[in-house]
CSV table of C-alpha atoms in Angstrom, one decimal:
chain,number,residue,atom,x,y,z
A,1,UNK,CA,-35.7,23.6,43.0
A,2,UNK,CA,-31.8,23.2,41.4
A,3,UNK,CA,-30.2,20.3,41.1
A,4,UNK,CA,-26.5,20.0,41.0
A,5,UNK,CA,-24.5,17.6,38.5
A,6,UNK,CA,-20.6,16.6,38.8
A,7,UNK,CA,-20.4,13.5,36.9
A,8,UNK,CA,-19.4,14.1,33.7
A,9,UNK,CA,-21.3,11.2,31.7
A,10,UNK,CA,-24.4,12.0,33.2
A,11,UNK,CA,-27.2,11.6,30.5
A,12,UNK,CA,-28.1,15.3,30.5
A,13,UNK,CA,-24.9,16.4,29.8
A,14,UNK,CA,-23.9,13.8,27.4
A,15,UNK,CA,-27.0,15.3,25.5
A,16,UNK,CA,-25.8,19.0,25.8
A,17,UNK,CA,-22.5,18.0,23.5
A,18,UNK,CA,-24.9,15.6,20.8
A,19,UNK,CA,-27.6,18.6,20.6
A,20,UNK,CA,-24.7,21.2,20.3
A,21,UNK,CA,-22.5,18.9,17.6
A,22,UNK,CA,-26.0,17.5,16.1
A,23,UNK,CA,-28.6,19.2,13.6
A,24,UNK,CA,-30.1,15.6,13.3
A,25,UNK,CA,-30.2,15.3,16.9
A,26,UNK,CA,-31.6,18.9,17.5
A,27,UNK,CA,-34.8,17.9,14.4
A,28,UNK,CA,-35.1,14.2,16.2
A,29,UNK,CA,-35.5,15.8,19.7
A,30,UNK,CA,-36.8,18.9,19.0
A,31,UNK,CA,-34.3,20.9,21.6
A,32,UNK,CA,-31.7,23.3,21.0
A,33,UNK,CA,-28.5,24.6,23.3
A,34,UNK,CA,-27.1,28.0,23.5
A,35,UNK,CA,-24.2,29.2,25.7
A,36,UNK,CA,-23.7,32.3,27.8
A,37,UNK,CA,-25.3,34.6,30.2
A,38,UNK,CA,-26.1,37.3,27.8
A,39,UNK,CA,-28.2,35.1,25.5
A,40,UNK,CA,-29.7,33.4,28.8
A,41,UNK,CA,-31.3,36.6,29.9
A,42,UNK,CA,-32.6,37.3,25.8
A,43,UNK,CA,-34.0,33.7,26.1
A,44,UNK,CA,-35.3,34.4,29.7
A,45,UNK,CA,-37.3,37.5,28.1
A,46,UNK,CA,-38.5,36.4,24.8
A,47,UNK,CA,-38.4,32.3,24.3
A,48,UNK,CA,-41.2,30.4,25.5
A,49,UNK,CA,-39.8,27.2,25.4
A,50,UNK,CA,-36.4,27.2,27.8
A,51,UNK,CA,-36.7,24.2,29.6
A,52,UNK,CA,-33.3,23.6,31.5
A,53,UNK,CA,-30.4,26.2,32.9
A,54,UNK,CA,-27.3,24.6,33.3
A,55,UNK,CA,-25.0,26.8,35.3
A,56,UNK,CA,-21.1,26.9,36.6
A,57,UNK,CA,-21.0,26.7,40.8
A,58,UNK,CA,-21.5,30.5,41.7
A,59,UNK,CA,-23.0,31.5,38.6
A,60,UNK,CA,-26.6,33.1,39.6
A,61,UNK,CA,-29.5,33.7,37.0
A,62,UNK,CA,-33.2,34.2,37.0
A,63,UNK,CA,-35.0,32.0,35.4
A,64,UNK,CA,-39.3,31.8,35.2
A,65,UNK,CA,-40.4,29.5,37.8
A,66,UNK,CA,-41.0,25.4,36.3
A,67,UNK,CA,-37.5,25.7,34.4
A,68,UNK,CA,-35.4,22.9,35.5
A,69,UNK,CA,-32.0,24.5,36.7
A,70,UNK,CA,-28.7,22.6,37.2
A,71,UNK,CA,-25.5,23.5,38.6
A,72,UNK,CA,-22.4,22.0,37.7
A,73,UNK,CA,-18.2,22.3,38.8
A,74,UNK,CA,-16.7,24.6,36.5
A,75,UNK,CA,-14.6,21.8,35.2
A,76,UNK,CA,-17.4,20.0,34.3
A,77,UNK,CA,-19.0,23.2,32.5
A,78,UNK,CA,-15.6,23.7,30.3
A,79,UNK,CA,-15.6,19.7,29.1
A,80,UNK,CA,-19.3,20.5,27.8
A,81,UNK,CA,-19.4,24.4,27.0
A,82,UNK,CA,-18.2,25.0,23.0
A,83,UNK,CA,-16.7,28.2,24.6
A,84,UNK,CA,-12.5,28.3,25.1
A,85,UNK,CA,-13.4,30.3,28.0
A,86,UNK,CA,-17.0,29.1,29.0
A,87,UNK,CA,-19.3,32.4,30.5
A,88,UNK,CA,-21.0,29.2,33.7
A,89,UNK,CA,-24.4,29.3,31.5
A,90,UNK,CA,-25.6,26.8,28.9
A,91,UNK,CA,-29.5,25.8,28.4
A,92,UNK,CA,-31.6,24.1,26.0
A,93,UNK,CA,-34.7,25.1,24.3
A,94,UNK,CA,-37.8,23.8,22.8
A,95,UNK,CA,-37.6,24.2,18.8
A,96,UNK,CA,-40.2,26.4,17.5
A,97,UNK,CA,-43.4,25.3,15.6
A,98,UNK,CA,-42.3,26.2,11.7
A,99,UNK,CA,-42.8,30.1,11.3
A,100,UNK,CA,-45.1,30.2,8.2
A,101,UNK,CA,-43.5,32.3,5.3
A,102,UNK,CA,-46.0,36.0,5.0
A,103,UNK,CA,-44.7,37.4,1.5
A,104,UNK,CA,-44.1,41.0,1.9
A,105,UNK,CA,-42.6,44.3,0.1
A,106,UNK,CA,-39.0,44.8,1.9
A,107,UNK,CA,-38.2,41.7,2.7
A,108,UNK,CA,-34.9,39.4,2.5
A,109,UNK,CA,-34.5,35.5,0.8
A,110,UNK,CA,-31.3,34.3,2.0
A,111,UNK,CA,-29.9,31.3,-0.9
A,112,UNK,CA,-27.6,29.0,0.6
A,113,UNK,CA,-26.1,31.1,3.3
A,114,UNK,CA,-23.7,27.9,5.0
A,115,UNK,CA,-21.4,30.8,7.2
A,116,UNK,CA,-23.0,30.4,11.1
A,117,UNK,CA,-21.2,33.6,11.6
A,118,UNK,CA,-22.6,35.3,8.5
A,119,UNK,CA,-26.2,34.0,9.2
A,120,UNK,CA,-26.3,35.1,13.0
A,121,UNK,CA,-25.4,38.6,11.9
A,122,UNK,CA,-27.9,39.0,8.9
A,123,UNK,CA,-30.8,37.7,11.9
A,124,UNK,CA,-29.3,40.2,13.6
A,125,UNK,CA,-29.0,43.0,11.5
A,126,UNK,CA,-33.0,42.0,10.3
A,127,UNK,CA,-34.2,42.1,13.7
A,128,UNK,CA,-32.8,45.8,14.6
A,129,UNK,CA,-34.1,46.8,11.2
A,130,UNK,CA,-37.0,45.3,11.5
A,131,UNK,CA,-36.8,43.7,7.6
A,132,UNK,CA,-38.4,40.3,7.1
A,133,UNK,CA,-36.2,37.2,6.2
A,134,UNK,CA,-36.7,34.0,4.6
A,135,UNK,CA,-34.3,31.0,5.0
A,136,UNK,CA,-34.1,28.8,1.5
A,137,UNK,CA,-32.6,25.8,1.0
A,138,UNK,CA,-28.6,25.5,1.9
A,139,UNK,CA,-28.6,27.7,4.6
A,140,UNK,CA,-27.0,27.0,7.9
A,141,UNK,CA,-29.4,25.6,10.8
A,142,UNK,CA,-30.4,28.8,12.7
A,143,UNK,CA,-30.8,27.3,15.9
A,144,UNK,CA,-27.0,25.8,15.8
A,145,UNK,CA,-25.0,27.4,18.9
A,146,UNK,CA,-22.9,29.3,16.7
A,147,UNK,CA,-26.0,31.2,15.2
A,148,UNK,CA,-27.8,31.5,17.9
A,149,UNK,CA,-24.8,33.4,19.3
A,150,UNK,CA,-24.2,35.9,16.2
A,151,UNK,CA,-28.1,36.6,16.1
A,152,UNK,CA,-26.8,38.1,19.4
A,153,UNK,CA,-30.4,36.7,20.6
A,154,UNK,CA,-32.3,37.8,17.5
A,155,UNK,CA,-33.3,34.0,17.3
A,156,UNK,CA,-35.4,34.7,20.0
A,157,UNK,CA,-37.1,37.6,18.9
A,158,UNK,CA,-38.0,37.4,15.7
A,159,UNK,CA,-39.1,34.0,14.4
A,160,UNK,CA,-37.2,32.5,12.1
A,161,UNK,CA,-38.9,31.3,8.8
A,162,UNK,CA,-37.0,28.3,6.6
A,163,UNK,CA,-39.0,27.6,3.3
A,164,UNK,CA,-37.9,26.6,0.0
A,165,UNK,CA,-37.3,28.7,-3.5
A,166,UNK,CA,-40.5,27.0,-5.2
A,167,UNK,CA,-42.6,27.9,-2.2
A,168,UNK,CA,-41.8,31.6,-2.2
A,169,UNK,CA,-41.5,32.4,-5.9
A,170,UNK,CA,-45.3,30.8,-5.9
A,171,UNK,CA,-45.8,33.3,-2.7
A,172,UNK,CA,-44.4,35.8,-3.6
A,173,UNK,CA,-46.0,35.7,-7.8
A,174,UNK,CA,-49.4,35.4,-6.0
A,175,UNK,CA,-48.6,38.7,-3.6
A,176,UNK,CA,-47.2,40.4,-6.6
A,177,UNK,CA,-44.5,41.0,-5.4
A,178,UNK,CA,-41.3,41.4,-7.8
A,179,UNK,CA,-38.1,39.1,-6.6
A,180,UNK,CA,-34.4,41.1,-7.3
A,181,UNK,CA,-31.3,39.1,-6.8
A,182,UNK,CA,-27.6,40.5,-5.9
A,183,UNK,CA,-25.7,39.5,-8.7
A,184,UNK,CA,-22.4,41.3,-10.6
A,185,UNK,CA,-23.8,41.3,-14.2
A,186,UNK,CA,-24.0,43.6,-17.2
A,187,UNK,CA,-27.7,44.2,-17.0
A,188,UNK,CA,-27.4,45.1,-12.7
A,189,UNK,CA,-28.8,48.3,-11.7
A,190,UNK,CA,-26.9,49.9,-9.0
A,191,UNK,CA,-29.2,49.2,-6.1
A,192,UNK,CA,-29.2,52.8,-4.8
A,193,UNK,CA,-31.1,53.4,-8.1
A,194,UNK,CA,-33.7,50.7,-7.3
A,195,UNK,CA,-37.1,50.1,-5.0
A,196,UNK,CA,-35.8,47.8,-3.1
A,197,UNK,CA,-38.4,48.9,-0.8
A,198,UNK,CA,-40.9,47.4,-2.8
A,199,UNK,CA,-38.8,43.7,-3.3
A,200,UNK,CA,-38.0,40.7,-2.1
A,201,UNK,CA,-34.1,40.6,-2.6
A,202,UNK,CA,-32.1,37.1,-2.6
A,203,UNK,CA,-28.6,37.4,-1.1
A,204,UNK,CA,-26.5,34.3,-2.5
A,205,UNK,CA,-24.3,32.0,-0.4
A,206,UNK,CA,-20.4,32.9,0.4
A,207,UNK,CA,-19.0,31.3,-2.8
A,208,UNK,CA,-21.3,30.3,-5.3
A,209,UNK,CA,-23.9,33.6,-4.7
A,210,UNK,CA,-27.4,33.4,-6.0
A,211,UNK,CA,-28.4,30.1,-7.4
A,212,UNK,CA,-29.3,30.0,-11.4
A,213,UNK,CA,-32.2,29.1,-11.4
A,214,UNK,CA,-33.4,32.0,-9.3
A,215,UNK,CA,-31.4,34.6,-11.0
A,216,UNK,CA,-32.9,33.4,-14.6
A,217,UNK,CA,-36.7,33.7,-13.1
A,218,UNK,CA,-35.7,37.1,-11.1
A,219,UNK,CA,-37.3,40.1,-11.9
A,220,UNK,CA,-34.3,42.1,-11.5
A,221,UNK,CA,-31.1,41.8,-11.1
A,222,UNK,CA,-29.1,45.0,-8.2
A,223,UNK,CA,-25.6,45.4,-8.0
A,224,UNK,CA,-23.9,47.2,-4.6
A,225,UNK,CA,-21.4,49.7,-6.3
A,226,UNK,CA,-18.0,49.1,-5.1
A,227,UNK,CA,-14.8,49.4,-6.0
A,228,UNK,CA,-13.1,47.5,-9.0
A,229,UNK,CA,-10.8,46.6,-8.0
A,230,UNK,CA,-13.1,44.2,-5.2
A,231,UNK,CA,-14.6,40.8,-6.7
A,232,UNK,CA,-17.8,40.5,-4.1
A,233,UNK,CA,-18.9,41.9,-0.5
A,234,UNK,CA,-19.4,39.5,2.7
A,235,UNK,CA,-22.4,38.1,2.3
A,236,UNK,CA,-23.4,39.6,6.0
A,237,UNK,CA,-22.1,42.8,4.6
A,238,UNK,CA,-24.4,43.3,1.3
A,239,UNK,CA,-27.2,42.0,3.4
A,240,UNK,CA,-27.0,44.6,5.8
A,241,UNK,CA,-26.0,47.0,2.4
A,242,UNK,CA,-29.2,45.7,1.2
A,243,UNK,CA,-31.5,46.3,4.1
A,244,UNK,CA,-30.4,49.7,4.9
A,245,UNK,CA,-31.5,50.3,1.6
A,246,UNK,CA,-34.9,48.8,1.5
A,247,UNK,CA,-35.3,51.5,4.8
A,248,UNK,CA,-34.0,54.4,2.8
């Protein structure tokens, strides 16, 4: 059954641009909104908790049976879409119940990664690789639009665990597992040289990098060998660096 929506301030759609502006909104109502066909049909396939399809007039898509699906003028699609040119699909979906974090040799800690575009390409990267990850605190909200979209779907494939530095460093001491952090020092060791099969690496945020505190309780500290004349990597980058690494 499809419905079909042309006023602009209708309640559904004035929720689509509060859920796609608002984290607080997205925690308070538990619903998420991603944008285009590509990710629809990812969503489709993996996520267990679409609820609604909004889609441009002439804009087909196969949806599971029990999904509410509404069709709206493409006018109205580009006022609410966050896309300059919109692709006629945006849909909400149920947040996930809170991934639990399962310490493990190999896997990534991500320390106060803010960049939407950074984060949605280290989910992505982690989810072809197959490499655990680890939100900490500072990070940006995963299931933002903007994420959602440079996970390129990952999002909905591989659950996405948020947790906080004390709660890992007391996982990850009890699994035995040693913690390295990215970090240009004097006492680095060029990560080619390292285990970091055997780790759990922390990539640090955009500008600050790794936090203090977690460098000065790190076991290690790896440095990706680069040129001098080059201050720091993207943080995507030396994730992806890193995790190609931790597969060699």
């Amino acid at each position: 059954m499809t419905e079909r929506i042309t006023a602009r301030k209708n309640p559904l759609l004035q929720q689509v641009k509060r859920l796609l502006s608002s984290h607080k909104e997205r925690q308070e109502t538990g619903l998420f909104v991603a944008d285009g066909t590509k990710l629809l049909a990812e969503a489709v396939r993996w996520w267990p908790g679409l609820e609604t399809v909004i889609l441009s007039d002439g804009v087909e898509a196969q949806v599971p049976q029990g999904v509410r699906v509404v069709y709206v003028p493409e006018d109205v699609m580009e006022s609410i879409s966050p896309m300059r040119t919109p692709q006629g699909a945006l849909f909400l979906c149920r947040l996930p119940e809170v991934a639990p974090l399962a310490p493990c040799p190999g896997m990534l800690l991500l320390d106060g990664i803010q960049d939407p575009g950074n984060l949605g390409t280290i989910l992505r990267t982690a989810d072809a690789l197959q490499v655990p990850v680890a939100l900490l605190e500072g990070c940006a909200d995963p299931y933002s639009h903007k994420v959602v979209r440079s996970s390129m779907g990952a999002v909905f494939r591989t659950p996405v665990v948020q947790t906080t530095w004390a709660q890992a460093q007391a996982a990850l001491k009890t699994a035995g597992i040693p913690v390295a952090v990215t970090a240009l020092s004097q006492r680095a060791r060029d990560i080619r040289q390292a285990p970091v099969g055997t780790m759990a690496v922390v990539i640090g945020s955009e500008g600050q990098g790794v936090r203090k505190e977690i460098i000065d309780s790190a076991d290690e500290e790896l440095i990706i060998p680069m040129d001098s004349r080059c201050e720091s990597l993207n943080a995507a980058i030396a994730a992806a660096i890193v995790m190609w690494q931790m597969k060699g």
